Each structure stands twice: as C-alpha cells, then as structure tokens.
XYZ file of C-alpha atoms in Angstrom:
575
model
C 0.000 0.000 0.000
C 2.830 2.372 0.821
C 4.926 1.677 -2.294
C 2.623 3.726 -4.553
C 2.683 6.835 -2.336
C 4.294 9.974 -3.712
C 6.907 11.830 -1.622
C 4.234 14.319 -0.486
C 1.858 11.508 0.479
C 4.646 9.690 2.326
C 5.314 12.839 4.343
C 1.629 12.983 5.323
C 1.473 9.282 6.222
C 4.779 8.861 8.076
C 5.922 12.270 9.283
C 2.986 14.535 10.088
C 1.537 14.704 13.596
C -0.097 17.216 15.897
C -2.671 19.546 14.326
C -2.388 20.016 10.569
C -4.394 20.439 7.379
C -3.988 18.684 4.040
C -5.422 20.776 1.228
C -5.902 18.252 -1.563
C -6.794 19.017 -5.185
C -9.307 16.820 -7.082
C -7.897 13.424 -8.015
C -4.967 13.751 -5.613
C -5.578 10.394 -3.952
C -6.583 11.948 -0.651
C -8.830 9.017 0.315
C -5.973 6.627 -0.390
C -3.707 8.849 1.698
C -6.192 8.834 4.594
C -6.437 5.042 4.397
C -2.637 4.692 4.278
C -2.269 7.010 7.275
C -4.732 4.922 9.279
C -3.074 1.637 8.269
C 0.315 3.000 9.335
C -1.006 4.316 12.654
C -2.965 1.136 13.498
C 0.090 -0.989 12.679
C 2.066 0.944 15.276
C -0.707 1.433 17.836
C 0.014 0.378 21.427
C -2.878 1.927 23.401
C -5.398 -0.916 23.906
C -8.169 1.228 25.410
C -7.725 4.326 23.249
C -8.165 4.705 19.523
C -8.095 6.680 16.295
C -11.325 8.143 14.936
C -11.474 8.522 11.139
C -14.493 10.566 10.103
C -16.046 11.776 6.878
C -19.313 13.420 5.902
C -21.072 10.703 3.908
C -21.424 6.931 4.134
C -19.961 6.669 0.632
C -16.793 8.507 1.696
C -16.010 6.557 4.866
C -16.891 3.253 3.216
C -14.329 4.047 0.527
C -11.707 4.432 3.273
C -12.872 1.156 4.837
C -12.654 -0.637 1.476
C -9.085 0.503 0.851
C -8.024 -0.516 4.360
C -9.588 -3.966 4.076
C -8.003 -4.504 0.659
C -4.535 -3.525 1.853
C -4.510 -4.444 5.541
C -6.837 -7.403 5.328
C -8.663 -6.558 8.554
C -11.734 -4.652 9.685
C -11.261 -1.404 11.569
C -12.688 -2.208 15.002
C -12.545 -1.149 18.638
C -10.763 0.751 20.069
C -10.799 2.649 16.750
C -13.775 4.292 15.046
C -14.490 4.656 11.328
C -17.694 6.381 10.204
C -19.407 9.694 9.559
C -18.834 12.708 11.759
C -22.566 12.648 12.556
C -22.472 9.020 13.694
C -19.463 9.798 15.907
C -21.241 12.764 17.505
C -24.414 10.704 17.967
C -22.663 7.761 19.592
C -20.334 9.583 21.957
C -22.155 12.813 22.717
C -25.784 13.248 21.723
C -27.517 9.925 22.367
C -26.008 9.266 25.808
C -26.151 12.879 27.030
C -28.773 14.726 24.952
C -31.383 14.561 27.687
C -29.177 16.803 29.846
C -29.850 19.840 27.632
C -33.050 19.006 25.702
C -35.481 19.160 28.586
C -36.607 15.536 28.101
C -36.333 12.774 30.670
C -35.228 9.948 28.393
C -32.648 8.995 25.805
C -33.433 11.079 22.685
C -34.675 9.625 19.409
C -33.294 10.680 16.019
C -36.009 11.359 13.453
C -36.137 12.724 9.920
C -33.666 11.856 7.161
C -31.356 9.980 7.173
C -32.906 8.233 10.197
C -36.404 7.892 8.743
C -39.185 9.987 7.272
C -40.949 12.586 9.398
C -44.748 12.712 9.000
C -45.690 15.519 11.351
C -48.691 17.791 10.901
C -52.441 17.295 10.685
C -53.465 20.008 8.224
C -52.032 22.001 5.318
C -50.276 24.787 7.219
C -49.510 22.881 10.402
C -46.010 23.936 11.428
C -45.347 20.474 12.876
C -44.688 19.288 9.316
C -41.530 21.428 9.275
C -39.853 19.890 12.325
C -37.338 18.045 10.128
C -36.697 21.104 7.893
C -35.273 23.476 10.509
C -32.880 23.662 13.420
C -30.746 26.172 15.330
C -27.414 27.617 14.261
C -24.401 28.278 16.452
C -25.929 31.611 17.543
C -29.237 29.954 18.565
C -31.074 31.379 15.550
C -33.644 29.281 13.701
C -32.443 28.202 10.245
C -33.823 26.034 7.421
C -31.955 22.735 6.980
C -33.363 21.719 3.612
C -32.170 22.699 0.153
C -35.797 22.765 -1.032
C -37.234 26.021 0.339
C -40.514 25.350 -1.507
C -41.427 22.947 1.312
C -42.404 25.971 3.396
C -45.721 27.737 2.772
C -44.066 31.079 3.558
C -40.970 33.063 2.627
C -38.163 32.385 5.103
C -36.789 35.819 5.923
C -36.393 37.997 8.998
C -38.314 41.155 9.812
C -36.767 44.510 8.891
C -35.374 44.870 12.397
C -33.622 41.491 12.065
C -36.014 39.592 14.333
C -37.603 36.298 13.317
C -40.957 36.577 11.585
C -44.080 34.951 12.966
C -43.788 31.833 10.802
C -40.255 31.137 12.009
C -41.291 31.734 15.622
C -43.994 29.082 15.232
C -41.435 26.629 13.887
C -39.251 27.429 16.914
C -42.215 26.571 19.158
C -42.675 23.266 17.304
C -38.990 22.433 17.640
C -38.993 23.045 21.375
C -42.217 21.068 21.840
C -40.820 17.941 20.195
C -37.416 18.325 21.824
C -39.117 18.023 25.202
C -40.661 14.799 23.929
C -37.175 13.528 23.070
C -37.274 13.945 19.266
C -34.355 15.454 17.365
C -33.131 15.664 13.790
C -29.477 15.205 12.908
C -28.994 18.976 12.757
C -30.555 19.201 16.234
C -28.197 16.469 17.463
C -25.167 18.478 16.345
C -26.545 21.661 17.924
C -27.236 19.979 21.265
C -23.893 18.152 21.206
C -22.132 21.507 21.107
C -24.231 22.680 24.053
C -23.388 19.493 25.960
C -19.629 19.864 25.473
C -19.767 23.559 26.423
C -21.748 22.875 29.589
C -19.983 19.640 30.566
C -16.271 19.914 29.637
C -15.585 16.610 31.388
C -17.429 14.882 28.538
C -15.162 16.618 26.011
C -12.105 15.572 28.016
C -13.270 11.953 28.183
C -13.758 11.837 24.387
C -10.331 13.414 23.784
C -8.830 10.824 26.124
C -10.706 7.973 24.412
C -9.703 9.194 20.927
C -6.375 11.059 21.110
C -6.162 11.132 17.314
C -8.758 12.344 14.775
C -8.554 12.165 10.995
C -11.365 14.067 9.262
C -11.825 13.608 5.516
C -13.866 16.035 3.349
C -13.343 18.588 6.111
C -14.262 21.469 3.798
C -17.894 20.442 4.421
C -17.674 21.168 8.149
C -20.386 23.395 9.598
C -19.762 26.074 12.210
C -21.227 23.825 14.893
C -19.134 20.812 13.872
C -15.944 22.884 13.777
C -16.809 24.328 17.195
C -17.153 20.754 18.508
C -13.706 19.940 17.074
C -12.274 23.050 18.745
C -13.737 22.009 22.097
C -12.069 18.597 21.794
C -8.772 20.325 20.972
C -9.169 22.620 23.965
C -9.818 19.628 26.185
C -6.828 17.500 25.360
C -7.119 16.181 21.793
C -3.495 15.486 20.828
C -3.506 14.917 17.064
C -5.892 16.017 14.308
C -5.563 15.835 10.534
C -8.121 17.747 8.455
C -8.201 16.707 4.796
C -10.212 18.433 2.102
C -10.503 20.968 -0.685
C -12.411 24.232 -0.134
C -12.880 24.482 -3.912
C -15.119 21.395 -3.689
C -17.381 22.545 -0.838
C -20.872 22.137 -2.312
C -23.113 21.681 0.722
C -23.710 25.230 1.940
C -27.442 24.474 2.079
C -26.486 22.068 4.892
C -24.537 24.854 6.640
C -21.108 23.781 5.321
C -18.589 26.626 5.652
C -15.412 26.125 3.561
C -13.840 29.264 5.064
C -13.539 27.346 8.351
C -11.271 24.824 6.649
C -9.235 27.627 5.084
C -8.922 29.361 8.459
C -7.539 26.160 9.991
C -5.048 25.840 7.125
C -3.851 29.392 7.756
C -3.744 28.971 11.544
C -1.754 25.739 11.277
C 0.165 26.781 8.159
C 3.633 25.804 9.433
C 2.549 22.192 9.872
C 0.049 21.991 6.964
C 0.616 20.782 3.430
C -0.789 21.125 -0.090
C -1.396 17.893 -2.030
C -1.419 19.258 -5.576
C -0.686 16.163 -7.670
C -3.598 14.983 -9.789
C -3.717 11.226 -10.357
C -7.061 11.356 -12.138
C -7.073 13.801 -15.032
C -4.980 14.867 -17.988
C -2.837 17.977 -17.712
C -5.144 19.734 -20.173
C -8.120 19.175 -17.892
C -6.066 20.278 -14.872
C -4.967 23.464 -16.642
C -8.519 24.295 -17.715
C -10.361 23.668 -14.463
C -7.734 25.295 -12.225
C -8.573 28.696 -13.723
C -11.668 28.710 -11.539
C -9.741 28.059 -8.334
C -7.530 29.864 -5.850
C -4.495 27.645 -6.507
C -1.471 29.645 -7.682
C -0.552 26.907 -10.178
C -2.528 24.116 -11.855
C -2.295 20.674 -10.268
C 0.383 18.477 -11.793
C -1.029 15.489 -13.680
C 1.124 12.515 -12.655
C -0.524 9.332 -14.014
C 1.617 8.218 -16.958
C -1.104 6.879 -19.248
C -3.371 9.876 -18.602
C -1.284 12.988 -18.024
C -0.416 13.752 -21.682
C -3.791 12.821 -23.145
C -4.350 15.085 -26.132
C -7.822 16.551 -25.891
C -8.535 20.157 -25.038
C -11.779 20.470 -23.043
C -14.621 21.664 -25.243
C -17.365 24.200 -24.562
C -20.451 23.849 -26.743
C -24.037 25.116 -26.812
C -27.024 22.859 -26.291
C -30.556 23.174 -27.616
C -33.025 22.801 -24.754
C -35.571 21.490 -27.242
C -33.173 18.780 -28.429
C -30.856 17.892 -25.569
C -30.320 14.451 -27.086
C -28.429 15.980 -30.017
C -25.846 17.327 -27.568
C -25.574 13.968 -25.828
C -25.201 12.191 -29.194
C -22.327 14.508 -30.113
C -20.642 13.705 -26.816
C -21.118 9.949 -27.253
C -19.675 10.137 -30.771
C -16.668 11.959 -29.350
C -16.225 9.113 -26.840
C -16.302 6.568 -29.644
C -13.782 8.619 -31.655
C -11.427 8.477 -28.671
C -12.079 4.752 -28.225
C -13.751 5.192 -24.849
C -16.262 2.417 -24.245
C -19.640 3.926 -23.386
C -20.926 2.397 -20.169
C -22.040 3.651 -16.776
C -18.562 3.239 -15.278
C -16.707 5.169 -17.990
C -19.047 7.878 -19.264
C -21.236 10.371 -17.379
C -23.672 13.119 -18.291
C -23.849 15.486 -15.318
C -25.966 18.528 -14.517
C -26.738 21.025 -11.779
C -30.492 21.176 -12.285
C -33.023 18.387 -12.035
C -34.883 19.998 -14.952
C -31.978 18.892 -17.186
C -32.462 15.361 -15.883
C -36.113 15.551 -16.867
C -35.167 16.754 -20.351
C -32.816 13.801 -20.806
C -35.430 11.217 -19.872
C -38.300 13.160 -21.510
C -40.105 13.816 -18.276
C -42.080 16.979 -17.388
C -41.129 19.122 -14.408
C -43.422 18.893 -11.392
C -44.218 22.105 -9.575
C -46.054 20.515 -6.631
C -45.712 17.070 -5.082
C -48.947 15.212 -4.356
C -48.396 14.391 -0.682
C -50.849 15.689 1.919
C -49.891 16.889 5.399
C -51.061 14.308 7.903
C -50.917 11.582 5.222
C -47.189 11.526 4.522
C -47.176 7.774 5.086
C -48.798 7.545 1.642
C -45.522 8.635 0.061
C -43.683 5.827 1.844
C -46.294 3.265 0.783
C -46.138 4.384 -2.839
C -42.352 4.564 -2.902
C -42.091 1.182 -1.202
C -44.376 -0.442 -3.755
C -42.393 1.170 -6.574
C -39.124 -0.165 -5.137
C -40.630 -3.642 -4.758
C -41.808 -3.449 -8.377
C -38.233 -2.614 -9.456
C -36.706 -5.493 -7.506
C -35.608 -3.777 -4.268
C -37.626 -6.098 -2.047
C -35.832 -5.691 1.280
C -35.748 -1.885 1.099
C -39.419 -1.888 0.080
C -40.415 -4.054 3.053
C -38.594 -1.797 5.520
C -40.165 1.352 4.107
C -43.695 -0.028 4.009
C -43.653 -1.529 7.516
C -42.677 1.866 8.942
C -45.384 3.556 6.864
C -47.987 1.140 8.206
C -46.795 1.749 11.784
C -47.166 5.526 11.386
C -50.566 5.239 9.730
C -52.063 2.842 12.284
C -50.590 4.537 15.343
C -51.008 8.152 14.134
C -47.296 8.779 14.666
C -44.993 11.383 13.111
C -42.056 9.010 12.940
C -41.069 5.396 13.434
C -37.772 4.792 15.213
C -36.000 1.438 15.220
C -37.007 1.023 18.861
C -40.660 1.799 18.018
C -40.552 -0.748 15.235
C -38.962 -3.440 17.398
C -41.582 -2.999 20.154
C -44.422 -3.022 17.623
C -43.148 -6.195 15.956
C -42.723 -7.813 19.381
C -46.357 -7.182 20.312
C -47.603 -8.485 16.957
C -45.272 -11.465 16.739
C -42.548 -11.621 14.088
C -44.240 -14.239 11.882
C -47.636 -12.507 11.933
C -46.019 -9.127 11.360
C -44.139 -10.293 8.275
C -47.233 -11.995 6.890
C -49.339 -8.852 7.330
C -46.774 -6.514 5.759
C -46.161 -8.873 2.844
C -49.926 -9.131 2.377
C -50.228 -5.338 2.192
C -47.386 -5.201 -0.342
C -49.137 -7.899 -2.390
C -52.505 -6.106 -2.249
C -51.173 -2.665 -3.251
C -51.727 -2.090 -7.001
C -48.880 -2.182 -9.488
C -47.136 1.233 -9.460
C -47.892 2.260 -13.031
C -49.739 5.209 -14.490
C -50.856 8.204 -12.451
C -50.648 8.371 -8.659
C -54.310 9.433 -8.430
C -55.524 6.223 -10.064
C -53.176 4.151 -7.908
C -54.482 5.710 -4.670
C -58.102 5.047 -5.678
C -57.323 1.414 -6.473
C -55.314 1.006 -3.271
C -58.135 2.350 -1.090
C -60.623 0.022 -2.772
C -58.551 -3.128 -2.354
C -57.414 -2.314 1.206
C -60.998 -1.581 2.278
C -62.192 -4.820 0.692
C -59.623 -6.718 2.716
C -60.508 -4.928 5.981
C -57.156 -3.133 6.247
C -57.607 0.225 7.970
C -55.319 2.375 5.832
C -56.964 5.352 4.156
C -54.781 6.972 1.495
C -55.143 10.556 0.275
C -53.163 12.901 -1.993
C -53.186 16.480 -3.235
C -55.525 16.631 -6.220
C -53.469 19.435 -7.807
C -50.625 17.016 -8.560
C -52.636 13.848 -8.922
C -51.531 13.314 -12.538
C -47.915 12.687 -11.518
C -46.595 9.265 -12.532
C -44.508 6.902 -10.401
C -41.481 7.345 -12.648
C -41.743 11.130 -12.242
C -42.054 10.882 -8.466
C -39.473 8.218 -7.705
C -37.557 7.247 -10.832
C -34.667 9.692 -10.543
C -34.036 9.245 -6.816
C -34.742 5.559 -6.387
C -33.891 3.563 -9.488
C -30.928 3.562 -11.828
C -31.817 4.304 -15.443
C -31.241 1.757 -18.189
C -29.079 4.151 -20.203
C -25.702 3.133 -21.597
C -24.096 6.022 -19.721
C -24.393 7.404 -16.191
C -26.627 10.406 -15.546
C -26.809 12.378 -12.331
C -26.406 15.662 -10.545
C -22.929 16.857 -9.660
C -23.714 16.241 -5.976
C -24.368 12.536 -6.608
C -20.967 11.879 -8.235
C -18.690 13.856 -5.915
C -15.560 11.785 -5.360
C -16.140 9.586 -8.419
C -14.041 9.241 -11.586
C -15.035 8.723 -15.230
C -13.122 8.563 -18.506
C -15.401 11.157 -20.094
C -17.864 13.724 -18.728
C -20.466 15.955 -20.345
C -21.419 18.723 -17.913
C -24.642 20.513 -18.860
C -25.119 23.923 -17.239
C -28.160 26.166 -17.403
C -27.813 29.907 -17.847
C -28.192 30.459 -14.092
C -27.016 28.584 -11.050
C -29.349 27.256 -8.396
C -29.389 30.590 -6.550
C -30.490 32.488 -9.653
C -27.165 34.151 -10.550
C -25.957 34.128 -14.151
C -22.805 32.070 -14.606
C -21.508 34.535 -17.187
C -21.865 37.402 -14.699
C -19.863 35.527 -12.074
C -17.194 34.650 -14.626
C -17.009 38.159 -16.073
C -16.543 39.568 -12.574
C -13.552 37.284 -12.081
C -15.146 35.313 -9.252
C -13.500 32.056 -8.266
C -14.645 28.910 -6.521
C -13.931 30.412 -3.111
C -16.372 33.261 -3.857
C -19.481 31.336 -4.914
C -20.824 27.845 -4.333
C -22.334 27.682 -7.831
C -18.849 27.877 -9.330
C -17.681 25.181 -6.912
C -20.501 22.891 -8.057
C -19.504 23.431 -11.689
C -15.857 22.824 -10.751
C -16.633 19.508 -9.056
C -18.411 18.349 -12.231
C -15.523 19.477 -14.436
C -12.919 17.604 -12.395
C -14.510 14.143 -12.618
C -13.068 12.985 -16.008
C -9.730 11.430 -16.859
C -9.618 12.146 -20.589
C -12.592 13.979 -22.081
C -14.394 17.034 -20.706
C -17.233 18.698 -22.601
C -19.144 21.604 -21.036
C -22.523 22.377 -22.623
C -23.914 25.856 -21.926
C -27.139 27.693 -22.639
C -26.246 30.025 -25.534
C -23.454 31.595 -27.593
C -23.055 34.491 -25.170
C -22.447 32.092 -22.292
C -20.120 29.996 -24.479
C -17.959 33.043 -25.229
C -17.621 33.932 -21.529
C -16.818 30.359 -20.469
C -14.219 30.032 -23.233
C -12.660 33.377 -22.328
C -12.292 32.276 -18.718
C -11.226 28.657 -19.151
C -9.546 28.227 -22.531
C -7.898 31.507 -23.535
C-alpha cells in the first residue's frame, strides 16, 4: 500500500503529527492517503483502550476508506478505533447518551427525519409540525432552514426589517422546542445539542479526547460552524492529534450549513505544519490546466498518471438546444467513440446542476407541486415502497412499508428502530411479516398516475378490511410513479451514467459531459460571475460546476445555454 505513495503523500502518512491540514486538489488520492495514514497508525498502535477516529461526511466517503483498508490491511477497523461519519461519531459519543441533559426531556433522545427515517408531522395544510425536520438552530441559537428545497415551506423564510424572526419562524421554533421536550431530534438538532453538551460539561469533552487522542477528518471542507466548534472544544480539552483533509474548492453543501472558510482558516492557523497535495492522479494535464482557472491555486495541479497525463484533448465548450438535448448527448457519445472510450455507466457520465436537465434527458415533465398531503405523509412511503418492490428492491421496500404502516395505524410522526422493534414484538414476528407482505401484495402495481393508484389502493385495502386510508393532493394527482421516484430511487437503463454533480462527488469517469443552465441554483448568471472574475472560493455555484468538471480522466465537454455564455466560459477557461 505504501509503495505507490508519492513523496508528499509519504510525508503525510509517516511524518505529520499534531494539528495540521492537508489541502488536496481533485484526483490527488486523498482518500488513499487517509487510508494509508490509518493503516500505518494502526500498525504501530500500542494503546489498547484508546483509539483513532477517522471521520467523513457521507457513508460513501467513509466506506471508501474502509474498502481501501480492508483490501490492503486485510482486517476490519474495530474497537478501540472508530471509522464512520462525523454525525455518527457525535451521535454515539455525545448526543444519544447525554442529549437529555440539555433538551429538557427525561429519556434517551430519538433521532427522526432523514437519514434516520421519514418525518410525517402535521395534521393540516399549514400545520407547522410538518416542518420539524426542515429546521434547526445555528451556532448563535437562531432558527435556520436545513433543507435545500425552500418550496417545502408555505411562507418566505426571511427575517423582519429589524432582524427579528418573523411569525412563521417563531412558530417553527415553538414546534422544535415542543418535540425536543418529547425527546425527538433531527441530525442537525443532534449536532446543535452536542455543542451545548460539550460547552456545559467539559468533562465529557475531556473523556472523548482521552478515548480518541487522534482524529482524521476527511472532506473537512464540508464542516459546519457547529461541527468545527465541537472539534475546537475537543482540541481545547486534550485532543493530541488532528488531521483535516479536504478541498475548499469542492465545498458544495452550503445548504447544509457547510462553511469552507472554516477549513481555510484552519489551514492558515496551522500553516507551518500543513501541506498542499497538488498532484492529480485522475485527469490529464489539459483538464487540470482548464479547471484550475476557476480556483484559488497559484498553479494548476500536476497530472502525474503516466497513461493519462499527456492525453491530447482540449476540453470543449459547446451550446445545447433545450428542445433537443439528445443531439448534444449524441455529439458527446460520438466523441467518446472517436477516442475509443467504451460507453458504459462506469466510464461515461452526463452530469448537470439542475433536475430539470435530468427531466429533459429522460423526456419527463417538471413537477411544480408534489402530491403528498400533510397528515398523510405515510402515503408517500407506501407508494415509494411499492415502486421499489416493483423494481426489484424487495428488502428496502419491506422496511419502508412496515414503517409507513406503523405511522398510519398509530397516528405517529415518525417510526424509530425502537418503536418498530416494540411493535413487531407485540404483533409477533411471523404474523407481522405476513401482514406486511400481504399489504405489499394487495397494493396495485405502481404504473400510471398516482391518483388512479391511490383510488385502487383504497378500494382493495378496504375490501380486505385493512384500515389504511390513502389521500393525496388533487393538484398534482396526474404525476406518474417514474416522475415521483424514478430519478431518486432507481438507476436508469441508459448506456451512460446520468446524475447531478452532488451525486458523483468523489467519483471518476473517462469522459464527462457537464450541462449547465444559464443560471445557477441561486439564480445568478454564470456569465456574470465569470465576467466579474469570481472564483470557486467566492461562490458555491462555481464550486458545483468545478466539481463536475474535475470528474473525467480524458474527455471534458461543457454544454452551456447560448453563444453568449459559451464566449464567456471560453474566455475564462480556454484563452
């Protein structure tokens, strides 16, 4: 594992200790470096009751570290060490055992909302209980939205002119505090309360720092203010060694309160001991030269993979016709064939920022309003579960539908694993499985419009004396199952991969077509940002584009909205 490390990587793995930052460009092998560092440290570890915690921000990221360790070390990372997400670490060692101390509840708290399960709060259209999983508190105790989809709220989320919270936000605050006292918390709440716990009870921070004297945090550019404050408290209470690894140019989760400037601040504060990993093992030098013009690096990354680095294709910028997006894709696929790149879902990707581009590719209309009704959110889980079962995801479908049935029958906003276990125990495992499988069998095939499916489902469930009454919003009743669940649940049967930039972060392809609309997700024109000389550090929309551009090894094609945009992109990237 160590033989393939570059001199810079070897310095990180064998020499670096204390508090330091690794700023790593795309394709630099940072995950491999993290895995090598952990393998080296575990191999020389002599503290049986203390361990190393290696954390990242997604299950995909930490599982990639685990995979590389298992392949090269041949063992599982186990106690006394910890490998997982930063949220799971906070939950296990801070929030779940100690949350009751600051929440005002008298029991161990329960995590609700995604990714722990769907929240079904609310009994009527504008019931603020439905927003419990869409909001939390920031580091200054202000109420903030925690969803990227602001259309979920029936009001505009903004403060009064004097800076105070408006009446809608105050009502959400009341809802949050009500459910906190009942022991319910979202993941954002868990992080908020964990900070409060460590501030109020420094002995807990000291015990964690003693238990884990060494932290390695991958994708650290995605750290929120609260998470970084938790890290600082551990440092202030005895944490001996910490390695932060990331790239602020790839921070694309500001909607989830990620603050890349925090990572940059740590790099500057620990500059004498920090390091820049600016060797690109993924892309050609031409791609490195092109994409680096958006970043704050003084020089382009150095392409170092022999069979890739000198690949002779200058990234292209073309225009696409919104009325014929397939023509653009066909051009790209022909280019792949010309360069003898086999077109499959591992090699070739068509990426985009906007879901509306996805709908154009698969000839699907945009939906303005989803059909789910407040107080009947379990219907979404039933429908999605049946759709997954129809597509062959039987186990996932069973788990989703049994929780939906629990919420519907018991009039509950959520279904925790403990709730589910107790419910199954009272029903008997065999009877429970038979009843859930019977409901799955009785639900109609998920084809056609959701309105027709709901009517059929109510008829057949009523005929079989099953007390589930389904209802949807009539405004969106013509939505099909593929529209509602196809993009998020099931892989498409296309020869190439399609997806948003967010879904492929960290992945590598031989060729990428990145399709960009005229404006980013926040409504700003790309050409205005480019003309003003903004870089990735200045605007998240440019960072999202940059992440998409840095996925390919050999071919990069950027498709933009019109000739005016094409001229500006070319002026910035290619001239």
